């Protein structure tokens, strides 16, 4: 029986209630309860008749003690009084089981006076612990008061510093606002001056650009006139070359014609007049008169075309300067009238007049040649 687990459980319970954390959280009454129960259970087990004790009863009592230890440890962990109550109930249940065990009828060694003394000692120990804790709390309170005093002193110092910083910030803000207003005024004044300068420069630039625009407009008109009238000048030069060429050709034919006529006149002084030769000479002279007349006509036509194109170039190149200041509609009317005047029918008139002159000249020349031949024959 002495080897039963219940004795280990009782020793474990005794060891548990003596731990510092357990003694600190349990009251004196609680410690006295557990100690009294342990002494009672030990006394009853010492007086039990082993041969009459059933092991199951001891095992059940051991389980109750184990449950009480578990509930007590749980109470120390979370301080839930329900676990402490459960632990005490388990102890009471184990004591009740131990009480029912068969025991010898002898004087019990259980001394209530000693239990009272033990309880008193427990109270004394508890009071000593409380006093110690109270002294510790007083010391901690004093330290806390000192620390609070230090913190209050630091707080006042911080408040003073904050007040100084606030004054500095206010001064800085005031200085900044004043400086900002001054800078803004200076900047606004400079900006207005620059705006005036830019405006003046812009006005001068606009005037300069307007002047250059006018000059460019004149240049563009000159360039446009040159582009528009350049071909007329070229055509006039070409007609001048053609007129000179045809004039040289006409002079050559005229010289030949004059030579034949002079030769025919010289032949009239011969003793024997051969009218056949004279007729041939006259016919040859008449034949030369046609290309001479044609060359003369072509020279005259090209000369007229040259003069016409030069006049056209001169008028077209100078017309823009005269109508520059007129309204746009007026300009268009003048240009339409000039277009009707200069383009379309003038060249045809030149061609028709030259052709009529050429035909009249050719017929008259032939008639004169026939009359001369008839006179010579007679």
Coordinates of N, CA and C in Angstrom, one line a residue, residues 232-243 298-312 346-347 350-351:
X232 N 7.0 87.7 -122.2 CA 6.7 88.7 -123.2 C 8.0 89.3 -123.7
X233 N 8.9 89.6 -122.8 CA 10.2 90.1 -123.2 C 11.0 89.2 -124.0
X234 N 10.9 87.9 -123.7 CA 11.6 86.9 -124.4 C 11.0 86.8 -125.9
X235 N 9.7 86.8 -125.9 CA 9.0 86.7 -127.2 C 9.4 87.9 -128.1
X236 N 9.4 89.1 -127.4 CA 9.8 90.3 -128.1 C 11.2 90.2 -128.7
X237 N 12.1 89.7 -127.9 CA 13.5 89.5 -128.4 C 13.5 88.5 -129.5
X238 N 12.7 87.5 -129.4 CA 12.7 86.5 -130.6 C 12.2 87.1 -131.8
X239 N 11.1 87.9 -131.7 CA 10.5 88.6 -132.8 C 11.5 89.6 -133.4
X240 N 12.3 90.2 -132.5 CA 13.3 91.2 -133.0 C 14.3 90.5 -133.9
X241 N 14.8 89.3 -133.4 CA 15.8 88.5 -134.2 C 15.2 88.1 -135.6
X242 N 13.9 87.6 -135.5 CA 13.3 87.2 -136.7 C 13.1 88.4 -137.7
X243 N 12.7 89.6 -137.1 CA 12.5 90.7 -138.0 C 13.8 91.2 -138.7
X298 N 7.3 89.7 -143.7 CA 7.6 88.9 -142.5 C 8.4 89.8 -141.5
X299 N 9.3 90.6 -142.1 CA 10.1 91.4 -141.2 C 9.2 92.5 -140.5
X300 N 8.3 93.0 -141.3 CA 7.4 94.0 -140.7 C 6.5 93.4 -139.7
X301 N 6.0 92.2 -139.9 CA 5.1 91.5 -139.0 C 5.8 91.2 -137.7
X302 N 7.1 90.7 -137.8 CA 7.8 90.4 -136.5 C 8.2 91.7 -135.8
X303 N 8.4 92.8 -136.6 CA 8.7 94.0 -135.9 C 7.5 94.5 -135.1
X304 N 6.3 94.4 -135.7 CA 5.1 94.8 -135.1 C 4.8 93.9 -133.8
X305 N 5.1 92.6 -133.9 CA 4.9 91.7 -132.8 C 5.9 92.0 -131.7
X306 N 7.1 92.4 -132.1 CA 8.1 92.8 -131.1 C 7.6 94.0 -130.3
X307 N 7.2 95.0 -131.1 CA 6.7 96.2 -130.4 C 5.5 96.0 -129.5
X308 N 4.6 95.1 -130.1 CA 3.4 94.7 -129.3 C 3.7 94.0 -128.0
X309 N 4.6 93.1 -128.0 CA 5.0 92.3 -126.8 C 5.8 93.2 -125.8
X310 N 6.6 94.2 -126.3 CA 7.3 95.1 -125.4 C 6.3 96.0 -124.7
X311 N 5.3 96.5 -125.5 CA 4.3 97.4 -124.9 C 3.5 96.6 -123.9
X312 N 3.2 95.3 -124.2 CA 2.4 94.5 -123.3 C 3.2 94.2 -122.0
X346 N -5.6 90.2 -131.1 CA -4.7 91.2 -131.7 C -3.8 90.5 -132.7
X347 N -3.3 89.3 -132.4 CA -2.4 88.6 -133.3 C -3.1 88.2 -134.6
X350 N -3.1 91.2 -136.9 CA -1.9 91.3 -137.6 C -1.7 90.4 -138.7
X351 N -2.1 89.1 -138.5 CA -2.0 88.1 -139.6 C -2.9 88.5 -140.8

